[in-house]
C-alpha positions as protocol buffer text, in pm:
chain_id: "A"
residue {
  index: 1
  type: UNK
  ca { x: 457 y: -4871 z: 6189 }
}
residue {
  index: 2
  type: UNK
  ca { x: 158 y: -4653 z: 6157 }
}
residue {
  index: 3
  type: UNK
  ca { x: 251 y: -4461 z: 6475 }
}
residue {
  index: 4
  type: UNK
  ca { x: 524 y: -4294 z: 6275 }
}
residue {
  index: 5
  type: UNK
  ca { x: 362 y: -4027 z: 6062 }
}
residue {
  index: 6
  type: UNK
  ca { x: 641 y: -4053 z: 5818 }
}
residue {
  index: 7
  type: UNK
  ca { x: 535 y: -4409 z: 5749 }
}
residue {
  index: 8
  type: UNK
  ca { x: 176 y: -4309 z: 5647 }
}
residue {
  index: 9
  type: UNK
  ca { x: 305 y: -4015 z: 5442 }
}
residue {
  index: 10
  type: UNK
  ca { x: 533 y: -4253 z: 5263 }
}
residue {
  index: 11
  type: UNK
  ca { x: 241 y: -4474 z: 5174 }
}
residue {
  index: 12
  type: UNK
  ca { x: 36 y: -4176 z: 5058 }
}
residue {
  index: 13
  type: UNK
  ca { x: 339 y: -4047 z: 4836 }
}
residue {
  index: 14
  type: UNK
  ca { x: 356 y: -4395 z: 4674 }
}
residue {
  index: 15
  type: UNK
  ca { x: -32 y: -4403 z: 4633 }
}
residue {
  index: 16
  type: UNK
  ca { x: 3 y: -4748 z: 4795 }
}
residue {
  index: 17
  type: UNK
  ca { x: -301 y: -4977 z: 4811 }
}
residue {
  index: 18
  type: UNK
  ca { x: -111 y: -5301 z: 4926 }
}
residue {
  index: 19
  type: UNK
  ca { x: 116 y: -5371 z: 5213 }
}
residue {
  index: 20
  type: UNK
  ca { x: 336 y: -5673 z: 5223 }
}
residue {
  index: 21
  type: UNK
  ca { x: 460 y: -5772 z: 5579 }
}
residue {
  index: 22
  type: UNK
  ca { x: 771 y: -5934 z: 5673 }
}
residue {
  index: 23
  type: UNK
  ca { x: 946 y: -5900 z: 5995 }
}
residue {
  index: 24
  type: UNK
  ca { x: 973 y: -6020 z: 6378 }
}
residue {
  index: 25
  type: UNK
  ca { x: 715 y: -6077 z: 6635 }
}
residue {
  index: 26
  type: UNK
  ca { x: 450 y: -6224 z: 6422 }
}
residue {
  index: 27
  type: UNK
  ca { x: 209 y: -6213 z: 6715 }
}
residue {
  index: 28
  type: UNK
  ca { x: 285 y: -5862 z: 6834 }
}
residue {
  index: 29
  type: UNK
  ca { x: 432 y: -5606 z: 6613 }
}
residue {
  index: 30
  type: UNK
  ca { x: 342 y: -5762 z: 6276 }
}
residue {
  index: 31
  type: UNK
  ca { x: 0 y: -5837 z: 6408 }
}
residue {
  index: 32
  type: UNK
  ca { x: -51 y: -5487 z: 6539 }
}
residue {
  index: 33
  type: UNK
  ca { x: 62 y: -5342 z: 6203 }
}
residue {
  index: 34
  type: UNK
  ca { x: -126 y: -5585 z: 5979 }
}
residue {
  index: 35
  type: UNK
  ca { x: -444 y: -5511 z: 6165 }
}
residue {
  index: 36
  type: UNK
  ca { x: -401 y: -5139 z: 6147 }
}
residue {
  index: 37
  type: UNK
  ca { x: -331 y: -5171 z: 5771 }
}
residue {
  index: 38
  type: UNK
  ca { x: -666 y: -5366 z: 5736 }
}
residue {
  index: 39
  type: UNK
  ca { x: -849 y: -5097 z: 5937 }
}
residue {
  index: 40
  type: UNK
  ca { x: -711 y: -4826 z: 5698 }
}
residue {
  index: 41
  type: UNK
  ca { x: -820 y: -5008 z: 5390 }
}
residue {
  index: 42
  type: UNK
  ca { x: -493 y: -5159 z: 5249 }
}
residue {
  index: 43
  type: UNK
  ca { x: -476 y: -5482 z: 5087 }
}
residue {
  index: 44
  type: UNK
  ca { x: -275 y: -5681 z: 5352 }
}
residue {
  index: 45
  type: UNK
  ca { x: -39 y: -5965 z: 5266 }
}
residue {
  index: 46
  type: UNK
  ca { x: 184 y: -6150 z: 5519 }
}
residue {
  index: 47
  type: UNK
  ca { x: 468 y: -6366 z: 5394 }
}
residue {
  index: 48
  type: UNK
  ca { x: 436 y: -6647 z: 5625 }
}
residue {
  index: 49
  type: UNK
  ca { x: 800 y: -6775 z: 5596 }
}
residue {
  index: 50
  type: UNK
  ca { x: 933 y: -6424 z: 5637 }
}
residue {
  index: 51
  type: UNK
  ca { x: 796 y: -6342 z: 5962 }
}
residue {
  index: 52
  type: UNK
  ca { x: 912 y: -6471 z: 6307 }
}
residue {
  index: 53
  type: UNK
  ca { x: 859 y: -6438 z: 6681 }
}
residue {
  index: 54
  type: UNK
  ca { x: 1077 y: -6480 z: 7001 }
}
residue {
  index: 55
  type: UNK
  ca { x: 784 y: -6698 z: 7102 }
}
residue {
  index: 56
  type: UNK
  ca { x: 729 y: -7010 z: 6902 }
}
residue {
  index: 57
  type: UNK
  ca { x: 414 y: -7089 z: 7042 }
}
residue {
  index: 58
  type: UNK
  ca { x: 288 y: -6710 z: 6994 }
}
residue {
  index: 59
  type: UNK
  ca { x: 418 y: -6746 z: 6630 }
}
residue {
  index: 60
  type: UNK
  ca { x: 235 y: -7065 z: 6553 }
}
residue {
  index: 61
  type: UNK
  ca { x: -83 y: -6922 z: 6729 }
}
residue {
  index: 62
  type: UNK
  ca { x: -78 y: -6621 z: 6522 }
}
residue {
  index: 63
  type: UNK
  ca { x: -36 y: -6814 z: 6192 }
}
residue {
  index: 64
  type: UNK
  ca { x: -284 y: -7095 z: 6289 }
}
residue {
  index: 65
  type: UNK
  ca { x: -543 y: -6917 z: 6489 }
}
residue {
  index: 66
  type: UNK
  ca { x: -544 y: -6546 z: 6468 }
}
residue {
  index: 67
  type: UNK
  ca { x: -475 y: -6456 z: 6088 }
}
residue {
  index: 68
  type: UNK
  ca { x: -707 y: -6722 z: 5960 }
}
residue {
  index: 69
  type: UNK
  ca { x: -984 y: -6554 z: 6146 }
}
residue {
  index: 70
  type: UNK
  ca { x: -921 y: -6255 z: 5909 }
}
residue {
  index: 71
  type: UNK
  ca { x: -902 y: -6461 z: 5591 }
}
residue {
  index: 72
  type: UNK
  ca { x: -1122 y: -6204 z: 5399 }
}
residue {
  index: 73
  type: UNK
  ca { x: -892 y: -5916 z: 5506 }
}
residue {
  index: 74
  type: UNK
  ca { x: -536 y: -6069 z: 5540 }
}
residue {
  index: 75
  type: UNK
  ca { x: -366 y: -6276 z: 5273 }
}
residue {
  index: 76
  type: UNK
  ca { x: -113 y: -6542 z: 5385 }
}
residue {
  index: 77
  type: UNK
  ca { x: 140 y: -6654 z: 5135 }
}
residue {
  index: 78
  type: UNK
  ca { x: 503 y: -6783 z: 5133 }
}
residue {
  index: 79
  type: UNK
  ca { x: 799 y: -6626 z: 4957 }
}
residue {
  index: 80
  type: UNK
  ca { x: 766 y: -6868 z: 4663 }
}
residue {
  index: 81
  type: UNK
  ca { x: 421 y: -6756 z: 4600 }
}
residue {
  index: 82
  type: UNK
  ca { x: 523 y: -6389 z: 4622 }
}
residue {
  index: 83
  type: UNK
  ca { x: 803 y: -6436 z: 4390 }
}
residue {
  index: 84
  type: UNK
  ca { x: 588 y: -6635 z: 4136 }
}
residue {
  index: 85
  type: UNK
  ca { x: 322 y: -6330 z: 4149 }
}
residue {
  index: 86
  type: UNK
  ca { x: 595 y: -6091 z: 4069 }
}
residue {
  index: 87
  type: UNK
  ca { x: 753 y: -6293 z: 3796 }
}
residue {
  index: 88
  type: UNK
  ca { x: 717 y: -6153 z: 3435 }
}
């Protein structure tokens, strides 16, 4: 995502400080974008039941092994927790 200058401009225009990730390729595209977000100082949230991979072992490894190593930088939540956080 960050390779596209328009993406960073959109974040800047929104004065964003948090990025919530959903999408595919948990262990490739989502991982790369999430770690770049961390490097750039964004609060980084991954919605664990709204990401997937074409490789089930890669998906599980990312959720069970990779992301927990960044527990101070990356928040893993599920959709219900996200919706509860946004509830009035």
